[in-house]
Amino acid sequence: MRKLLIANRGEIAVRIVRACREMGISPVAVYSECDRAAAHVRMSDEAYAIGPSAPRESYLRIDRLIDAAAQSGADAVHPGYGFLAENADFAAAVRDAGLTFIGPTPEAIATMGSKTAARAAAIRAGVPVVPGSETALDARVSDAELVSLAASIGYPVLVKAVAGGGGRGMRTVHAPADLAAAVRAARSEAGTAFGDSTVYLERRLVRPRHIEVQLLGDLHGTVLPFVERECSIQRRHQKVVEETPSPVVSPALRARMTSAAAAVAKTVGYTNAGTIEFLLDEDGRFYFLEMNTRLQVEHPITEMVTAQDLVHWQIRIARGEPLDLDPAALLAPHGHAIECRIYAEDPDNNFLPSPGRIVSLRTPDGPGIRDDSAASAGLDVPIFYDPLISKLVAWAGSRPLAIARMRRALGEYLVTGIKTTVPFFTWLLAQPEFVEGRFHTTYLDEVLASRAGRPFVESSDEVEDVAAIAAAIHTALSAPANGSHGNGRAAAGRWKTDARLEGLR
Amino acid sequence: MRKLLIANRGEIAVRIVRACREMGISPVAVYSECDRAAAHVRMSDEAYAIGPSAPRESYLRIDRLIDAAAQSGADAVHPGYGFLAENADFAAAVRDAGLTFIGPTPEAIATMGSKTAARAAAIRAGVPVVPGSETALDARVSDAELVSLAASIGYPVLVKAVAGGGGRGMRTVHAPADLAAAVRAARSEAGTAFGDSTVYLERRLVRPRHIEVQLLGDLHGTVLPFVERECSIQRRHQKVVEETPSPVVSPALRARMTSAAAAVAKTVGYTNAGTIEFLLDEDGRFYFLEMNTRLQVEHPITEMVTAQDLVHWQIRIARGEPLDLDPAALLAPHGHAIECRIYAEDPDNNFLPSPGRIVSLRTPDGPGIRDDSAASAGLDVPIFYDPLISKLVAWAGSRPLAIARMRRALGEYLVTGIKTTVPFFTWLLAQPEFVEGRFHTTYLDEVLASRAGRPFVESSDEVEDVAAIAAAIHTALSAPANGSHGNGRAAAGRWKTDARLEGLR
Amino acid sequence: MHYEVEIGGRLRRIDITRSGDDFAVAIDGRTRQITATRIDAHQWSLLVSAPGKSDTPGRRVTYDVAISVDPAGALTVHVGSTPVAVIVNGRRRWGPGDKRHDGAGAGSGPQRVAAPMPGKVVRVLVAQGEVVRARQPLVVVEAMKMENELRAGRDGTVSEIHAREGVSVEAGALLIVIQ
Amino acid sequence: MHYEVEIGGRLRRIDITRSGDDFAVAIDGRTRQITATRIDAHQWSLLVSAPGKSDTPGRRVTYDVAISVDPAGALTVHVGSTPVAVIVNGRRRWGPGDKRHDGAGAGSGPQRVAAPMPGKVVRVLVAQGEVVRARQPLVVVEAMKMENELRAGRDGTVSEIHAREGVSVEAGALLIVIQ
């Protein structure tokens, strides 16, 4: 493998570029119109335009991606996450073009991409699943049948899209009377979002935690699980903070959950990187929820506590290398790691997206801090894609220190020009429930509802005085006579350099 | 401990600010004239001017540092490294002012700061020392006595300043005829540099490695050693690359070296952070070289493989907390870490310092990369201090991957406006001797001499074509009519923002 | 020079006297000594003396400050990493924000709810003439892979509805007006 | 527009025809298609077509480029993180570099060795009239905690010595001239 096309953008494309560089593989970028000067393009060796900014005209165009691979002479394709990462047709198209797909087989993607087929696989592996309907419910299932099915599962029930993800096509129903409407709404949303309107029903557990197990499977039948990730801090079913190890998983429970995860993967002959998601109830029972047949957004925290590089392993597995790792070491976390997903959203305005140009950017660094990002000052966060700015990871010897370090890093993080979720995380990481590890998948939605939009930053009188003084001084010294140059010593020096360069003509 | 004054500048001051933030301690900065807007000032809670830019008028002024501590109400002082970090008078002045000194006692600093007293301590602890003179040699020692002493030690001999460090006041002598002149030169250099012109003689080992052991000692008599650091890559006795673990130290040798280091420290009742430096000869015998009674520049690599925070521990020890760590874990490195000291020097011009304004700065990030730095675009690397730009650390599961990762990170590192040693490291990390771990303390000087100034970057025709094209396009588009604004889309957008702000008046 | 700076509904009156990098700043009558060093077009390093009656008169507090116009056109001062929205001399919107929505913020006059980004109207949740409460969801716009609820900034009555379900809208398109 | 760019002693003749972000660039007669997108005042993203006779005509190579004047006044183009010193249209020094030393680089005419930074002359290693070889150490200046050897850029004869041991010098002070 000498050249690898990255069928993605943003921070995950940058992440894959870095792995390529470390492995001596030449990274090839693709870009939509608005991404011409994006970080993943600038950092790659080659770059190919694949269409307009809207994803369905570029990053979702299988034909154009295969064309770009051919044009560049790439011999492998990494899908990243999102876009086509869990699209079996794409994996098949890559294979049919004679290229290596860095991921599982199209067959495994198809099986585990169906929530009902995945549930069946878990049951075959002897792993408990959340009580629910064993088959997909299409439009022909009558309302009466739905009510009877729900009664047998027990309320509250969740209506979930078979092809779903990210909380879309999902509804909670507490009483039979609301069931039919919820199913209709979920079908409609799922149809629009995924092109597949079938849904299924599942018992909604009370205050469960979301615990997931990262797996690697090689082409020689070895499947190895990693120490669990705790992903219960979610907003509207979207993960916002992840950490490893979980504050509530004992070594004994870890052994059972990771064995169960490996068993499910082996049942479907799974290869490459994947993740088994579980719900863990308040009594310590866990249930298979679904499998993600790709690299996860939150993979860095696993890397920090195991000293393994998951993207390297994805590539090595695809090249046929065996997983020659000590299984016990993968279950013995070295320290603690936490990830905050920094979004271009306005937390004080109902987390509304806040795309636009980043004016200033200062990212945290120093001990235990990793920032996986594709942002830079002067470039746009486009309106067309997921508004993830960066994945900020803090690693330390213990959970309290990792939290302290993350708070320190958030204090160093400066993004101006757009709104970000930094102030929200600063607030969240100070909450006693978070600090003490007392949370579950609905904790965040509940506490957000109870705050009723109160701002996350309540600045002190002194900070407001300083902001007022700074605004006044800045206004006073930004005289038009100076153009955009200001009066600054530092700035003046830079402009002098420009003037010198201009003298070149 | 609620407020801590940092008696230093640059990356180490920033490093200590970060530890303070993580521990809920308020950091207080001091600054010389040219450092008014330096990173450590901007990141602290309070900042005090202590004089002109020249170190002896500011960062070396004990009186002004103590004054600043009093003015701020700080209850502790951290000296960092360099400047007054190993000055017993400063540690005593801090103690006498009723403040906590984050470091060893003035007595321990004084003892171990004298190379001859430190040798005596090692001999008392039963640790081998390099054959050499047991007493300091002042101006009263006759040339004949010197020649006789050298003959008993064996040539080649090193003439070293008793108060020395960083290769200053040091000379190698191969024959008796050169001895007297070398002693005079070393005394003169040491007198100027350290205010103490006494020297001593030491056998110069052939092709030794520099291996050092980090220690922590608490106030309750516990001394714990950490896995060794390999610091043999030196230019003129200055470390330029450090790594841990050493590629040549076996677990058995590690056990012996770390026990020896702890024994020396216990002999002098050592507390807080310190480092015992050894020379390791080609036959696997090690000799005590000296002790550094402070935090080392290269401490981050130890942190990466042990998940301990050495600055936190310095503060915790000073507060009286016990070292409640598993000693075995500190000797079992998790992965491998390498540090490159990125300097503002021109490697292609005999490593001449290259101070000045940083025009653009892009620092590496992503998996396994830590950048301890105080640099930012638009600010100066002053002429007055050590021209260290950043300490770039790569951590990975294995030494080959850590090297690959460092090379990847160096490729992401962009500093314009000044010269840096990035191209030198890119070259060094590709040398077979480095990759295979076959080096010793004079390896780098030898290979640099053999290269006779050949440039470290030999760019390809294609890269030169691209540079030429870029220079031409840049020149063509930097028309004076546009001022410093260029024609760029991104740039234009920013200036629009400025214009809006100017409208504020 | 005199400025009026409003933050969180509170007006501060500021008078500045400059001498090089040093400023004497009277804020609502209390004078403070400031050293302001410009870092670049957007960033400043401020050293601020302790407030007047402090028992630590020699204290010099350091603040890193960045000033920018956010996508809604509001002026934001970051003090460290803490964003503070400021209104200088009564002006609320700068640059392109002028012709865009007023966000969901409270204010006087009719509230004009506009699309903050291009997207598709998924649901209109209120009817003409309906009485709404502050923070009540009004319309759902799908953009950036998420459904985004736009909410009322204050109590009022829906006087205009321009949003239609299923229709794509540009950034800044007026969706709903509340009197 | 026509430019002459010298790199490492080799001159490249460049003709540029612009059309928006796209450029047809003839370099010593071979034409290449370039897309140049400006990132900021100093940085560009270039997409470069494969050279003329390549067997992969569709290849589009991406380069991240930064342009700056270094402390010695030379124009440097960073291609990725690789610095390349360039001379455009024959001009060797820009800005303050004009009145400073010529470094230790080879060139024609007398070589004027000047202090690259403020410091103290520790040792003068050559005498008036002495014949020196390229890279021979001439004078040692202590600055930034290090002793720095300034070396001859080429073979020649020492014609002037302005450096005196123990004397502090400013940046740019002339120390030695070699004919």
mmCIF file of N, CA and C in Angstrom, chain B residues 81 164-170 189 194 210 231-242 277 294 297-298 341 343 345 351 386-388 424-425 428 440-442 444-445 448, chain D residues 143-148:
data_model
loop_
_atom_site.group_PDB
_atom_site.id
_atom_site.type_symbol
_atom_site.label_atom_id
_atom_site.label_comp_id
_atom_site.label_asym_id
_atom_site.label_seq_id
_atom_site.Cartn_x
_atom_site.Cartn_y
_atom_site.Cartn_z
ATOM 1 N N TYR B 81 13.741 26.158 35.359
ATOM 2 C CA TYR B 81 15.141 25.733 35.197
ATOM 3 C C TYR B 81 15.923 26.910 34.654
ATOM 4 N N GLY B 164 30.031 24.376 36.855
ATOM 5 C CA GLY B 164 29.672 24.422 35.442
ATOM 6 C C GLY B 164 28.333 23.822 35.053
ATOM 7 N N GLY B 165 28.101 23.839 33.780
ATOM 8 C CA GLY B 165 26.863 23.330 33.225
ATOM 9 C C GLY B 165 26.770 23.737 31.771
ATOM 10 N N GLY B 166 26.067 22.949 30.966
ATOM 11 C CA GLY B 166 25.840 23.327 29.582
ATOM 12 C C GLY B 166 27.108 23.382 28.760
ATOM 13 N N GLY B 167 28.166 22.682 29.192
ATOM 14 C CA GLY B 167 29.356 22.605 28.354
ATOM 15 C C GLY B 167 30.279 23.793 28.490
ATOM 16 N N ARG B 168 29.920 24.758 29.334
ATOM 17 C CA ARG B 168 30.800 25.920 29.466
ATOM 18 C C ARG B 168 31.835 25.659 30.551
ATOM 19 N N GLY B 169 33.009 26.252 30.360
ATOM 20 C CA GLY B 169 34.113 26.001 31.269
ATOM 21 C C GLY B 169 34.606 24.575 31.175
ATOM 22 N N MET B 170 34.542 23.986 30.007
ATOM 23 C CA MET B 170 34.935 22.590 29.837
ATOM 24 C C MET B 170 35.938 22.467 28.676
ATOM 25 N N GLU B 189 36.738 31.044 31.477
ATOM 26 C CA GLU B 189 35.351 30.920 31.009
ATOM 27 C C GLU B 189 34.412 30.697 32.192
ATOM 28 N N PHE B 194 30.117 31.730 35.671
ATOM 29 C CA PHE B 194 29.507 31.270 36.926
ATOM 30 C C PHE B 194 30.003 32.032 38.149
ATOM 31 N N HIS B 210 25.075 9.322 27.622
ATOM 32 C CA HIS B 210 24.592 10.112 28.755
ATOM 33 C C HIS B 210 23.209 9.573 29.120
ATOM 34 N N CYS B 231 20.059 10.769 26.896
ATOM 35 C CA CYS B 231 20.322 12.149 26.458
ATOM 36 C C CYS B 231 21.674 12.240 25.762
ATOM 37 N N SER B 232 22.038 11.227 24.988
ATOM 38 C CA SER B 232 23.374 11.206 24.381
ATOM 39 C C SER B 232 23.484 12.070 23.137
ATOM 40 N N ILE B 233 22.360 12.456 22.558
ATOM 41 C CA ILE B 233 22.424 13.298 21.362
ATOM 42 C C ILE B 233 22.665 14.740 21.811
ATOM 43 N N GLN B 234 23.934 15.155 21.729
ATOM 44 C CA GLN B 234 24.327 16.470 22.232
ATOM 45 C C GLN B 234 25.153 17.184 21.180
ATOM 46 N N ARG B 235 24.974 18.491 21.143
ATOM 47 C CA ARG B 235 25.833 19.307 20.295
ATOM 48 C C ARG B 235 26.648 20.195 21.223
ATOM 49 N N ARG B 236 27.957 20.078 21.189
ATOM 50 C CA ARG B 236 28.827 20.827 22.093
ATOM 51 C C ARG B 236 28.345 20.718 23.532
ATOM 52 N N HIS B 237 28.078 19.498 23.988
ATOM 53 C CA HIS B 237 27.666 19.205 25.367
ATOM 54 C C HIS B 237 26.268 19.713 25.717
ATOM 55 N N GLN B 238 25.528 20.203 24.744
ATOM 56 C CA GLN B 238 24.152 20.624 24.984
ATOM 57 C C GLN B 238 23.225 19.548 24.430
ATOM 58 N N LYS B 239 22.290 19.080 25.265
ATOM 59 C CA LYS B 239 21.346 18.073 24.798
ATOM 60 C C LYS B 239 20.454 18.660 23.707
ATOM 61 N N VAL B 240 20.224 17.903 22.667
ATOM 62 C CA VAL B 240 19.296 18.392 21.644
ATOM 63 C C VAL B 240 18.129 17.429 21.416
ATOM 64 N N VAL B 241 18.340 16.148 21.696
ATOM 65 C CA VAL B 241 17.259 15.160 21.633
ATOM 66 C C VAL B 241 17.352 14.300 22.883
ATOM 67 N N GLU B 242 16.208 14.029 23.509
ATOM 68 C CA GLU B 242 16.165 13.106 24.641
ATOM 69 C C GLU B 242 15.077 12.085 24.394
ATOM 70 N N GLU B 277 22.758 12.357 36.733
ATOM 71 C CA GLU B 277 23.289 12.075 35.403
ATOM 72 C C GLU B 277 24.420 11.056 35.509
ATOM 73 N N ARG B 294 16.974 20.444 40.151
ATOM 74 C CA ARG B 294 15.843 21.223 39.633
ATOM 75 C C ARG B 294 15.059 20.343 38.674
ATOM 76 N N VAL B 297 14.820 20.367 31.665
ATOM 77 C CA VAL B 297 14.178 20.727 30.402
ATOM 78 C C VAL B 297 13.386 19.526 29.856
ATOM 79 N N GLU B 298 14.003 18.343 29.924
ATOM 80 C CA GLU B 298 13.458 17.165 29.254
ATOM 81 C C GLU B 298 12.475 16.375 30.110
ATOM 82 N N ARG B 341 14.426 19.533 20.963
ATOM 83 C CA ARG B 341 14.449 20.937 21.395
ATOM 84 C C ARG B 341 14.534 21.814 20.156
ATOM 85 N N TYR B 343 15.053 25.056 18.417
ATOM 86 C CA TYR B 343 15.715 26.316 18.729
ATOM 87 C C TYR B 343 15.580 27.312 17.591
ATOM 88 N N GLU B 345 17.650 28.873 15.792
ATOM 89 C CA GLU B 345 19.039 28.852 15.336
ATOM 90 C C GLU B 345 19.034 28.476 13.868
ATOM 91 N N PHE B 351 24.581 26.802 13.373
ATOM 92 C CA PHE B 351 23.651 26.928 14.489
ATOM 93 C C PHE B 351 23.726 28.308 15.139
ATOM 94 N N ASP B 386 17.864 32.207 26.242
ATOM 95 C CA ASP B 386 17.991 30.946 25.536
ATOM 96 C C ASP B 386 16.993 30.904 24.375
ATOM 97 N N PRO B 387 17.464 30.624 23.151
ATOM 98 C CA PRO B 387 16.548 30.709 21.997
ATOM 99 C C PRO B 387 15.715 29.450 21.775
ATOM 100 N N LEU B 388 15.255 28.841 22.863
ATOM 101 C CA LEU B 388 14.397 27.659 22.750
ATOM 102 C C LEU B 388 12.994 28.086 22.322
ATOM 103 N N PHE B 424 17.189 20.575 10.721
ATOM 104 C CA PHE B 424 18.230 19.733 11.309
ATOM 105 C C PHE B 424 17.633 18.458 11.908
ATOM 106 N N PHE B 425 16.542 18.588 12.650
ATOM 107 C CA PHE B 425 15.933 17.399 13.261
ATOM 108 C C PHE B 425 15.360 16.457 12.201
ATOM 109 N N LEU B 428 18.355 14.634 11.187
ATOM 110 C CA LEU B 428 18.897 13.761 12.236
ATOM 111 C C LEU B 428 18.047 12.503 12.413
ATOM 112 N N HIS B 440 26.393 8.040 20.852
ATOM 113 C CA HIS B 440 27.031 8.344 22.130
ATOM 114 C C HIS B 440 27.161 9.856 22.200
ATOM 115 N N THR B 441 27.772 10.368 23.271
ATOM 116 C CA THR B 441 27.696 11.817 23.496
ATOM 117 C C THR B 441 28.460 12.638 22.463
ATOM 118 N N THR B 442 29.397 12.044 21.754
ATOM 119 C CA THR B 442 30.124 12.841 20.761
ATOM 120 C C THR B 442 29.698 12.503 19.329
ATOM 121 N N LEU B 444 27.055 13.293 17.608
ATOM 122 C CA LEU B 444 26.521 14.397 16.816
ATOM 123 C C LEU B 444 27.633 15.367 16.404
ATOM 124 N N ASP B 445 28.519 15.724 17.344
ATOM 125 C CA ASP B 445 29.609 16.638 16.986
ATOM 126 C C ASP B 445 30.471 16.038 15.884
ATOM 127 N N LEU B 448 28.504 16.128 12.581
ATOM 128 C CA LEU B 448 28.387 17.508 12.094
ATOM 129 C C LEU B 448 29.726 17.965 11.500
ATOM 130 N N ALA D 143 26.432 35.434 22.786
ATOM 131 C CA ALA D 143 25.092 36.015 22.828
ATOM 132 C C ALA D 143 24.116 34.890 23.054
ATOM 133 N N MET D 144 22.971 35.208 23.652
ATOM 134 C CA MET D 144 21.940 34.204 23.891
ATOM 135 C C MET D 144 22.538 32.988 24.589
ATOM 136 N N LYS D 145 23.398 33.221 25.563
ATOM 137 C CA LYS D 145 23.950 32.165 26.408
ATOM 138 C C LYS D 145 24.914 31.232 25.692
ATOM 139 N N MET D 146 25.238 31.519 24.429
ATOM 140 C CA MET D 146 26.099 30.609 23.685
ATOM 141 C C MET D 146 27.261 31.399 23.097
ATOM 142 N N GLU D 147 28.361 30.704 22.905
ATOM 143 C CA GLU D 147 29.434 31.290 22.112
ATOM 144 C C GLU D 147 29.189 30.923 20.657
ATOM 145 N N ASN D 148 29.183 31.928 19.807
ATOM 146 C CA ASN D 148 28.848 31.693 18.410
ATOM 147 C C ASN D 148 30.031 32.036 17.530
#
